[in-house]
Coordinates of N, CA, C and O in Angstrom, one line a residue:
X1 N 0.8 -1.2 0.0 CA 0.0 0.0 0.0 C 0.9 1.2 0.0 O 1.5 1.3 1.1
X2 N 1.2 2.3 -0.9 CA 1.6 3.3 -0.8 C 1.2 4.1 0.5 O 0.3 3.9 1.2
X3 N 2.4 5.1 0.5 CA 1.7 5.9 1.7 C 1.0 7.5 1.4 O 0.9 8.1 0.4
X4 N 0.6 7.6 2.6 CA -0.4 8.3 2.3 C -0.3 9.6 1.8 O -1.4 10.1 1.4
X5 N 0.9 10.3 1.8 CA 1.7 11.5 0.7 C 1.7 11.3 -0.6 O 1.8 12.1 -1.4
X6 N 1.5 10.1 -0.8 CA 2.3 9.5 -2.3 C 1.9 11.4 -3.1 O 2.5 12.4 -3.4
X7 N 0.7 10.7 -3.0 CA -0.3 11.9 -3.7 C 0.3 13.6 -3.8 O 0.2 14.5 -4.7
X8 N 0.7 13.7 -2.8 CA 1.7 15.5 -2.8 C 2.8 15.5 -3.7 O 3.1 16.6 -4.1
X9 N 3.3 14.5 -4.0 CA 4.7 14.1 -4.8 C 4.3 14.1 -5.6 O 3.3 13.4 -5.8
X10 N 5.3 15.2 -7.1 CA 5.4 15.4 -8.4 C 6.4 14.8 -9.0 O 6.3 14.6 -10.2
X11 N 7.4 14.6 -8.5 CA 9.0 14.7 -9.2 C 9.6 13.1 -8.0 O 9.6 13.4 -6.8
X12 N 9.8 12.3 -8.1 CA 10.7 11.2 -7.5 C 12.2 11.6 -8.4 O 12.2 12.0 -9.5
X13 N 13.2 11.3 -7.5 CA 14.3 11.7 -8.0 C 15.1 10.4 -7.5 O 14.6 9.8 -6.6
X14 N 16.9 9.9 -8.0 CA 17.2 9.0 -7.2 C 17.2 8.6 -6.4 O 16.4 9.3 -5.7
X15 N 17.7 7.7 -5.6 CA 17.0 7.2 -4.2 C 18.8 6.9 -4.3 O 19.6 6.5 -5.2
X16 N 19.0 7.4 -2.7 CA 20.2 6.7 -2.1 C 20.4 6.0 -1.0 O 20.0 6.5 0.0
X17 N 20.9 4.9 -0.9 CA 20.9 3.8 0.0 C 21.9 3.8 0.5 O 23.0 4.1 -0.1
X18 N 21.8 3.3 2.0 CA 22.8 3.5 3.1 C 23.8 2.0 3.3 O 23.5 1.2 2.4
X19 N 24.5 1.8 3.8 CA 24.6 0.6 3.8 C 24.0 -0.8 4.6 O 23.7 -0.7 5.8
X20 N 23.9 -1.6 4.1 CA 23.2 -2.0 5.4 C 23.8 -3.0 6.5 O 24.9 -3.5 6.4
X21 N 22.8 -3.3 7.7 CA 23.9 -3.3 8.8 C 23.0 -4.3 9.5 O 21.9 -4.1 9.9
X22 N 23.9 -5.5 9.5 CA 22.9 -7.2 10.8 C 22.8 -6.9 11.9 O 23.9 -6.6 12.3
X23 N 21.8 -6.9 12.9 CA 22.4 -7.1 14.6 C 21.8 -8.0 14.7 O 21.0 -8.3 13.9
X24 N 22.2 -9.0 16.0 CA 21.8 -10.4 16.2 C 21.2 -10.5 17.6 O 20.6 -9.4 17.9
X25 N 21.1 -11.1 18.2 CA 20.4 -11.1 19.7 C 21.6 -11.7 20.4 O 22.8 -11.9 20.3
X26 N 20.4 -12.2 21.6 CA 21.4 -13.4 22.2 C 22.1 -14.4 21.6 O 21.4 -15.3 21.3
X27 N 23.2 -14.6 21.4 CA 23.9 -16.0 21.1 C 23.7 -16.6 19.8 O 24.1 -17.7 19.3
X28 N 22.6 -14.9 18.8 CA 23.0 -14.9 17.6 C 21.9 -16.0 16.8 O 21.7 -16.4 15.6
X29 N 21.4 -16.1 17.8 CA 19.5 -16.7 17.6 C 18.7 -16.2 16.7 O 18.0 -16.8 15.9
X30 N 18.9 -14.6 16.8 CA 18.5 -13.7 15.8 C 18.8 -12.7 15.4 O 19.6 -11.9 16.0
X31 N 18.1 -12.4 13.9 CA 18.7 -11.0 13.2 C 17.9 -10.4 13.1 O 16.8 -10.8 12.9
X32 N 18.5 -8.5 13.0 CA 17.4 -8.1 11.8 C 18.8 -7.3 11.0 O 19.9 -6.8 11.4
X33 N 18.2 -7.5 9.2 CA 19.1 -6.6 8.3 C 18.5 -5.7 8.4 O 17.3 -5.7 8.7
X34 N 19.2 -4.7 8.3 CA 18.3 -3.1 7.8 C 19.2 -2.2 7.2 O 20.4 -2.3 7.4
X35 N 18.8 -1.0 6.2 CA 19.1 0.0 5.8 C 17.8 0.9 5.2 O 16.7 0.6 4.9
X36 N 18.7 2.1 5.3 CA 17.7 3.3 5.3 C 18.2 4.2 3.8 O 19.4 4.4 3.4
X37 N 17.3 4.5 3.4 CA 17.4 5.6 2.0 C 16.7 6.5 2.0 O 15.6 6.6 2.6
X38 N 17.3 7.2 1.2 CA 16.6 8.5 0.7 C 16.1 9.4 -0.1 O 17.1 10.0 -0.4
X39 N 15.2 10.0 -0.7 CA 15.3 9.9 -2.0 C 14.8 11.4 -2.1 O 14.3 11.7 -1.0
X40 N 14.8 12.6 -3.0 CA 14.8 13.8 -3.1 C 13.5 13.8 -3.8 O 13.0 12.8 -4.4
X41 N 13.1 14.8 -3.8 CA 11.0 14.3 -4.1 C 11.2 16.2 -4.1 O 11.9 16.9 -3.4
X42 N 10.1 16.7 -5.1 CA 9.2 17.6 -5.6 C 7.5 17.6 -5.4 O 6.7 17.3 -6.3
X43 N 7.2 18.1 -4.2 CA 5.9 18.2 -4.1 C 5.0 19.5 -5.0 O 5.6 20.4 -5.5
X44 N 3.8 19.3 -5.2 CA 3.1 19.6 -5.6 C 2.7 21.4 -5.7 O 1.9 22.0 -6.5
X45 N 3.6 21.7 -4.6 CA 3.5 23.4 -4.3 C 5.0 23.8 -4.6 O 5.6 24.7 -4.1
X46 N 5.6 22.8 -5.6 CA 7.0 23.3 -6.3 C 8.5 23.0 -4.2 O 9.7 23.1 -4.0
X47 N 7.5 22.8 -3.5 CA 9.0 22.4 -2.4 C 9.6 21.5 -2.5 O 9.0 20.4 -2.9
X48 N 11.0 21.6 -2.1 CA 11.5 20.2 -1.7 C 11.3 19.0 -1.0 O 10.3 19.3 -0.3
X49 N 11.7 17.7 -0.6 CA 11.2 16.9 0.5 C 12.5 15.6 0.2 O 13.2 15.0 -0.7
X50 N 12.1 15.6 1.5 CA 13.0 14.2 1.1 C 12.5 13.0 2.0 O 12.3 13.0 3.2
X51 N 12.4 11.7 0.8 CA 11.4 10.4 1.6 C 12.2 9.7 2.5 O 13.4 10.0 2.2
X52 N 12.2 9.2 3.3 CA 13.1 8.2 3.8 C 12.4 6.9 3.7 O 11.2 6.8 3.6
X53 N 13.1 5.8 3.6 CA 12.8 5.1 3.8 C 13.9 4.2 4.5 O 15.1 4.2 4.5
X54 N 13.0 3.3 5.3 CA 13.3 2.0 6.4 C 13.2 0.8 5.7 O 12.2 0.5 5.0
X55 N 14.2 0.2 6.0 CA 13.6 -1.2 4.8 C 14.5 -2.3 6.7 O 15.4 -1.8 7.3
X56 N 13.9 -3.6 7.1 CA 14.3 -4.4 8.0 C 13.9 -5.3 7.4 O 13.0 -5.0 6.6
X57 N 14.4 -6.8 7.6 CA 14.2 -8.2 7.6 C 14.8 -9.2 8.7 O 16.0 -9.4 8.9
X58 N 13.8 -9.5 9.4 CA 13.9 -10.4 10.4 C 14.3 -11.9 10.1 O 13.7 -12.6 9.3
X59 N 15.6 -12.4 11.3 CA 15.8 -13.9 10.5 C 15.5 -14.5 12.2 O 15.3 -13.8 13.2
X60 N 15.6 -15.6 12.2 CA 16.3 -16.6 13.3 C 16.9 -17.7 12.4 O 16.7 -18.1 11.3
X61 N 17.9 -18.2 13.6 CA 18.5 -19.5 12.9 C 18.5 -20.5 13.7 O 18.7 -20.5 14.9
X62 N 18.3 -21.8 12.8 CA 17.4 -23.2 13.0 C 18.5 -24.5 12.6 O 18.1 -25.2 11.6
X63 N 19.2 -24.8 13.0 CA 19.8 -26.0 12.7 C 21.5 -25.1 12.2 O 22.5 -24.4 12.6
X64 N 21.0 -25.7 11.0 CA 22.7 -24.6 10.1 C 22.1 -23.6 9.2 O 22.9 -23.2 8.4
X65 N 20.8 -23.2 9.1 CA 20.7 -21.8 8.3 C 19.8 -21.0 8.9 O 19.2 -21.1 10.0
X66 N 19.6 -19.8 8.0 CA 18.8 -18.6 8.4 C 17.5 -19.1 7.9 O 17.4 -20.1 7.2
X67 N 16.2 -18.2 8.5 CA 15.4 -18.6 7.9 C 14.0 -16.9 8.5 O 13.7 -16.4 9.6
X68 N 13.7 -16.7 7.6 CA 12.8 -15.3 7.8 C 11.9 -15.4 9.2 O 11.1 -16.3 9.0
X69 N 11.8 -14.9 10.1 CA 11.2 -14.6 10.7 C 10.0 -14.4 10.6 O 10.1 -13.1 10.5
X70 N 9.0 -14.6 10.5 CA 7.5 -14.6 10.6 C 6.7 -14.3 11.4 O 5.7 -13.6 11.3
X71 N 7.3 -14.9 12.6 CA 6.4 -14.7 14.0 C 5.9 -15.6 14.4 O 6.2 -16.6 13.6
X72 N 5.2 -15.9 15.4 CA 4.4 -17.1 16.1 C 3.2 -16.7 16.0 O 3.0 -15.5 15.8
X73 N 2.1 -17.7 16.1 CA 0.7 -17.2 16.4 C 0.7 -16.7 17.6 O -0.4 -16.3 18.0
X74 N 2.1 -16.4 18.8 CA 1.6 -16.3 19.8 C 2.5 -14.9 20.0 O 2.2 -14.3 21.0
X75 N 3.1 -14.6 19.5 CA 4.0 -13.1 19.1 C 4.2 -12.8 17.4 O 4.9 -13.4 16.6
X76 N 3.8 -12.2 17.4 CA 4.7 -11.6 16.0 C 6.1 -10.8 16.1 O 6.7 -10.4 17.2
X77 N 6.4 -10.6 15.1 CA 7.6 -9.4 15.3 C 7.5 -8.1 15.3 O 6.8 -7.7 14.4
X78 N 7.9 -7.5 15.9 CA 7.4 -5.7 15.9 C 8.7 -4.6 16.5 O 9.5 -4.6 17.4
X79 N 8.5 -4.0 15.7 CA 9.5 -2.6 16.4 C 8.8 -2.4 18.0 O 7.6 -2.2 18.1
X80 N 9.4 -2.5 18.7 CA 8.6 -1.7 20.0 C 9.3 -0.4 20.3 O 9.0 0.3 21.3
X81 N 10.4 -0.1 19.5 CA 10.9 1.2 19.4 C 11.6 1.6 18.4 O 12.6 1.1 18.1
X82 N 11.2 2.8 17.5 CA 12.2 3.0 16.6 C 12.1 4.3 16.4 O 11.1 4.9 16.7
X83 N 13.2 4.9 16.0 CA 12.8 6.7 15.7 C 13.7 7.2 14.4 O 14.9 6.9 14.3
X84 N 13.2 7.9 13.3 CA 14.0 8.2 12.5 C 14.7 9.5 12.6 O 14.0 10.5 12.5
X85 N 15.9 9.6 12.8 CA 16.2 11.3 12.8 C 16.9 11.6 11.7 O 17.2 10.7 10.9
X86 N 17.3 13.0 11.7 CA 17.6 13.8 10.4 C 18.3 14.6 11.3 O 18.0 14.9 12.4
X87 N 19.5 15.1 10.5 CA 20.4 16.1 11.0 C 21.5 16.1 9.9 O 21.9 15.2 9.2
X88 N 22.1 17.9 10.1 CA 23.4 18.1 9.2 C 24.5 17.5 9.8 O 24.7 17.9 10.9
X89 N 25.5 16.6 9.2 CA 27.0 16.3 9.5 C 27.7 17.5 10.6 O 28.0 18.7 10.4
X90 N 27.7 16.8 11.5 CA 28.6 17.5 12.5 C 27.6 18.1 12.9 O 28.2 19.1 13.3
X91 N 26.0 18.4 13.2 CA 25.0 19.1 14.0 C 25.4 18.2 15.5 O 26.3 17.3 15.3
X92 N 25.1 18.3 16.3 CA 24.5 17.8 18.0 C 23.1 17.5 18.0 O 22.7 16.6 18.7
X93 N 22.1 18.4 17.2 CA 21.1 18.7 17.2 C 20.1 18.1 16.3 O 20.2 18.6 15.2
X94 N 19.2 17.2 16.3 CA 18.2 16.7 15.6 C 17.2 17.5 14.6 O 16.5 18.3 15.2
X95 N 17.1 17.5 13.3 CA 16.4 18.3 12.5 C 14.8 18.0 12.4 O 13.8 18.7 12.5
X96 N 14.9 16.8 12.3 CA 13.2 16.6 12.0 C 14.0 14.6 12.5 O 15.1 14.0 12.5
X97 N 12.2 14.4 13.0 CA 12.7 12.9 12.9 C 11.0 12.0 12.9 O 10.0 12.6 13.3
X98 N 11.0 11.4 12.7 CA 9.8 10.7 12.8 C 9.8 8.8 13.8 O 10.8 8.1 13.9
X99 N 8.6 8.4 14.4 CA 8.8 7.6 15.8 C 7.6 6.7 14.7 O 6.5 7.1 14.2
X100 N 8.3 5.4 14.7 CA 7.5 4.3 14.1 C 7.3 3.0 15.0 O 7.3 1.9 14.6
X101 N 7.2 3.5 16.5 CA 7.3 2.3 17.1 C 6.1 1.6 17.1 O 5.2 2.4 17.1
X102 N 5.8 0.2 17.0 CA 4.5 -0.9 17.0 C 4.3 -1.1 16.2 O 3.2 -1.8 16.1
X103 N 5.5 -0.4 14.6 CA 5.1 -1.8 13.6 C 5.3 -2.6 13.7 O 6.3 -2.9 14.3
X104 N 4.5 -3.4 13.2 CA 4.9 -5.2 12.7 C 5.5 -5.4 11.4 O 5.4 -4.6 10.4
X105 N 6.3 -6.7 11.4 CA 6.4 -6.9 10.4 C 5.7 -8.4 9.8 O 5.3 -9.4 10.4
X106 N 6.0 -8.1 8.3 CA 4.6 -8.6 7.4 C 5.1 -10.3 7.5 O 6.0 -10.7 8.2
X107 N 3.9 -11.2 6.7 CA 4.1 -12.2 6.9 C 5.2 -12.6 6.3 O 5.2 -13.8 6.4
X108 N 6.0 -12.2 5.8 CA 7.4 -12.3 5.2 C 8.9 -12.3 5.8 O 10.0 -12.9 5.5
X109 N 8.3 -11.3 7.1 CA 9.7 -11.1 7.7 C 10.5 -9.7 7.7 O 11.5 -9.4 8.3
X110 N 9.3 -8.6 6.6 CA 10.1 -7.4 6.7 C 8.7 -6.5 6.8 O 7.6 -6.8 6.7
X111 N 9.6 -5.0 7.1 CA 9.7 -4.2 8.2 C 9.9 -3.4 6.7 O 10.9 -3.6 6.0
X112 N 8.8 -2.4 6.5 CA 9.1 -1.3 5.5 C 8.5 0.1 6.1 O 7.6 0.0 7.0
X113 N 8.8 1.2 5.8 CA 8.3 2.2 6.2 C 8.5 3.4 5.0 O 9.5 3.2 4.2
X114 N 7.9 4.5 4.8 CA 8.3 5.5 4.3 C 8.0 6.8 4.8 O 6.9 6.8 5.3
X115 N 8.4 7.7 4.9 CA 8.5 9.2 5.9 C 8.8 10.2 4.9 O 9.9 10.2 4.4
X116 N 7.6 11.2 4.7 CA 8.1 12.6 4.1 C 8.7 13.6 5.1 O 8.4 14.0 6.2
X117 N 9.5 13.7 4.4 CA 10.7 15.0 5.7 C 10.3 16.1 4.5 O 10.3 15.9 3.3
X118 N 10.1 17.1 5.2 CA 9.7 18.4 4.8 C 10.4 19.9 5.3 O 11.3 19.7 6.1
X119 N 10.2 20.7 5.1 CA 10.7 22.3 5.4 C 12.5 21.8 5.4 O 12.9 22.1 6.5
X120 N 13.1 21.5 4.9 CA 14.6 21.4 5.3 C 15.4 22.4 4.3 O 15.1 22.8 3.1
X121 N 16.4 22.7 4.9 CA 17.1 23.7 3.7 C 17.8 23.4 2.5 O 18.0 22.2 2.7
X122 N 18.1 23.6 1.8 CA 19.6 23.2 1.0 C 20.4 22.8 1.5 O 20.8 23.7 2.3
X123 N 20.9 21.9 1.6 CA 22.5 21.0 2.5 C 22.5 19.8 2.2 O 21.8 19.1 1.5
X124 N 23.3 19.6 2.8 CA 23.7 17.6 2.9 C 22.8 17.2 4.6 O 22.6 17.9 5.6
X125 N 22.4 15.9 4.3 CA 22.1 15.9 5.6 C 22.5 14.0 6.0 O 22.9 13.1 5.2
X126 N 22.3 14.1 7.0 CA 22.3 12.2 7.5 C 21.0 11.8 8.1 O 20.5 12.4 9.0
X127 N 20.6 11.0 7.7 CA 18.9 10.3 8.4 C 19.3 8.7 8.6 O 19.8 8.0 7.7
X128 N 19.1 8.4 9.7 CA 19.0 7.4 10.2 C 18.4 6.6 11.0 O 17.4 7.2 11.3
X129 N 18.5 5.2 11.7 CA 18.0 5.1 13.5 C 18.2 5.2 14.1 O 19.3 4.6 14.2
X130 N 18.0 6.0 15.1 CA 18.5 5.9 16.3 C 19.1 5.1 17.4 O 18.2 4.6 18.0
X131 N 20.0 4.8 17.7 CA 20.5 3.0 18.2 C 20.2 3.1 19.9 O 20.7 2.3 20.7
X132 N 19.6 4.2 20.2 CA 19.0 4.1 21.7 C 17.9 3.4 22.0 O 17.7 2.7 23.0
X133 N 16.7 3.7 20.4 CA 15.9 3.6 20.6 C 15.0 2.3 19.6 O 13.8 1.9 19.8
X134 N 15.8 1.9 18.7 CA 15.1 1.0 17.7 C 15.7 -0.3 18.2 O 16.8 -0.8 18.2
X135 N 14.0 -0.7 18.8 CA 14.5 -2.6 19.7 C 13.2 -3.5 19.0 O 12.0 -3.4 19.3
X136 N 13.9 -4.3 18.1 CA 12.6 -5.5 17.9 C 12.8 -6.4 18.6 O 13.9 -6.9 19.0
X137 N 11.3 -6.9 18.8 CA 11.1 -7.7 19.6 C 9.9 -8.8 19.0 O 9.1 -8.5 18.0
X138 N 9.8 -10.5 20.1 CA 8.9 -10.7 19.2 C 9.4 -11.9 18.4 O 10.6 -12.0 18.2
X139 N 8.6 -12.7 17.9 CA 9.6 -13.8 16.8 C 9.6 -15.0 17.4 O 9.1 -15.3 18.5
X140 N 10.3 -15.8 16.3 CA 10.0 -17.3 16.5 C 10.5 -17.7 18.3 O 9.8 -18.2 19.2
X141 N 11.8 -17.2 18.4 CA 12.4 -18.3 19.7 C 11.2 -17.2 20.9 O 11.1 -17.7 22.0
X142 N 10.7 -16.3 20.7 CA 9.6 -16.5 21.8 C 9.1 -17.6 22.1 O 9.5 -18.0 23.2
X143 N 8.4 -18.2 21.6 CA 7.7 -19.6 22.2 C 8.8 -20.5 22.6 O 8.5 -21.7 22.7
X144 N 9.7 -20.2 22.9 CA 11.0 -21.4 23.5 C 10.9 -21.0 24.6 O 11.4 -21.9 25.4
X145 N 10.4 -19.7 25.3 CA 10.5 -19.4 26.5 C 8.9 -19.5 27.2 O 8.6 -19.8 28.4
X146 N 8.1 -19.0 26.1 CA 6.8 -19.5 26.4 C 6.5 -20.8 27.0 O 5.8 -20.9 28.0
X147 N 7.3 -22.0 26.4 CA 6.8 -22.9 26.7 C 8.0 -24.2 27.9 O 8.0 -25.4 28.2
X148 N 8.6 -23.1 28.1 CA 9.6 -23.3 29.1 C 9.7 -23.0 30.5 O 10.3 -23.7 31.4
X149 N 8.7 -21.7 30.6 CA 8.4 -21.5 32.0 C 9.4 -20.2 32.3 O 9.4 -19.5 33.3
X150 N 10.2 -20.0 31.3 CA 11.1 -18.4 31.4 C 10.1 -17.5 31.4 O 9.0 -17.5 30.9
X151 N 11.1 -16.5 32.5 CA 9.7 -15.3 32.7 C 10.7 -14.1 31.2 O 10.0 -13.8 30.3
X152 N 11.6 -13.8 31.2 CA 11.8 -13.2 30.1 C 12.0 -14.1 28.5 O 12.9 -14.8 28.0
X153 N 10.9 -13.7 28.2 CA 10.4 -13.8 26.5 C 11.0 -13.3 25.8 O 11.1 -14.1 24.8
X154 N 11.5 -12.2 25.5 CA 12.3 -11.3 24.7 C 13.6 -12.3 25.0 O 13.5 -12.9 24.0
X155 N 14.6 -12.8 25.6 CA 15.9 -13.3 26.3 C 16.2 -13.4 24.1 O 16.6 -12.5 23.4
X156 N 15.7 -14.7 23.6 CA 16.3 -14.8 22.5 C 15.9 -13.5 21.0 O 16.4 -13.1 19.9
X157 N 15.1 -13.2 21.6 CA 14.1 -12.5 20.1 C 14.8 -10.7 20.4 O 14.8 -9.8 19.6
X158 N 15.2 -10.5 21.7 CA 15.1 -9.1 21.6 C 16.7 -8.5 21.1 O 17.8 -8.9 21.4
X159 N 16.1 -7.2 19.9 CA 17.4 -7.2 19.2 C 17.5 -5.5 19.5 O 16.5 -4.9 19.8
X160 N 18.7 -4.9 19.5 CA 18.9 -3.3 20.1 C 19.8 -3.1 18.9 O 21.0 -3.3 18.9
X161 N 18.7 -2.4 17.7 CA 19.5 -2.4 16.1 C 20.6 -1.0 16.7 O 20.2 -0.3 17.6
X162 N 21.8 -0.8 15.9 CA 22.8 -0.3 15.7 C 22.6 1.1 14.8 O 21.5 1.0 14.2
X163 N 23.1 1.9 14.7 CA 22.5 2.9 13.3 C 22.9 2.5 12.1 O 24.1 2.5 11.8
X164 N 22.0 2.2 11.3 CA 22.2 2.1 9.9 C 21.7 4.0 9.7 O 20.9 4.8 10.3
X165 N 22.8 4.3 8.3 CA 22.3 5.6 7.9 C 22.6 6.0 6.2 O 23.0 5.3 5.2
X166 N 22.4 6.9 6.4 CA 22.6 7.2 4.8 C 22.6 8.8 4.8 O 21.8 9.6 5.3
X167 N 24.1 9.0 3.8 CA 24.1 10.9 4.0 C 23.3 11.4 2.4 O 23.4 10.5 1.5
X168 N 22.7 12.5 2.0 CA 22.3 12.8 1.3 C 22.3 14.5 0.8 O 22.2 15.3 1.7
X169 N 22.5 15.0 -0.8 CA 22.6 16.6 -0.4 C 21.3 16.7 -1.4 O 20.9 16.0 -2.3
X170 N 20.7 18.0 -0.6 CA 19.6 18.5 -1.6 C 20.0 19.7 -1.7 O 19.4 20.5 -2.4

């Protein structure tokens, strides 16, 4: 499903992608991939904007391979924290940022999002996650604890992603 700006946007321009970056959990039980892009956009009253986008895929691993994350009927996977910020190289100070915590992700395993950033000036900038605050949680090895009698459920599934980023100039 597109989002819900699509409609304000006249002009899509290239998209630049960040690199992207694994964190694992406990003992490496689980992953999520992620990277973040950006893309320079023309709205409909002639301003600039720039989209971001969040792209994640959730794995666990089962014997000797990976294998997507889906969820249990009895957790799914979900951001329970994420925040996107924006800022000029070398600022201290956050420009705009946008908070996507309590998505889920799809029955696939991934975690998409898109964010119009708006009013910014001419410059270079960096957008990224936050690594204080972006924690999924959730996923297969929940039920290992579910049905174990462990009071912490998150122990294998909970992951505290790292900053993936991406710099960009408009």
């Amino acid at each position: 499903m597109p989002p819900a700006f699509v409609d304000t946007v006249v002009r899509w321009e290239t998209p630049v992608t960040g690199d992207g970056v694994d964190d694992y959990g406990v003992k490496r039980w689980s992953c999520v991939s992620h990277r973040v892009s950006a893309t320079p956009a023309t709205l409909k009253n002639g301003d600039t904007a720039l989209i971001a986008t969040v792209d994640m895929t959730a794995w666990y691993y089962w014997g000797f391979a990976w294998y997507r994350d889906t969820g249990t009927r009895f957790s799914k996977v979900r951001m329970s924290g994420s925040t996107l910020w924006v800022r000029k190289p070398g600022d201290r100070t956050f420009s705009r940022y946008a908070d996507f915590s309590g998505g889920q992700f799809d029955s696939s395993g991934n975690f998409h999002t898109d964010v119009l950033i708006t009013g910014l000036e001419p410059g270079t900038y960096k957008i990224g996650l936050s690594s204080s605050r972006s924690i999924k949680t959730g996923g297969y090895w929940w039920d290992e604890h579910l049905f174990n009698g462990r009071t912490d459920r998150e122990y294998w599934t909970q992951i505290e992603l790292t900053k993936s980023a991406v710099t960009i100039t408009i």
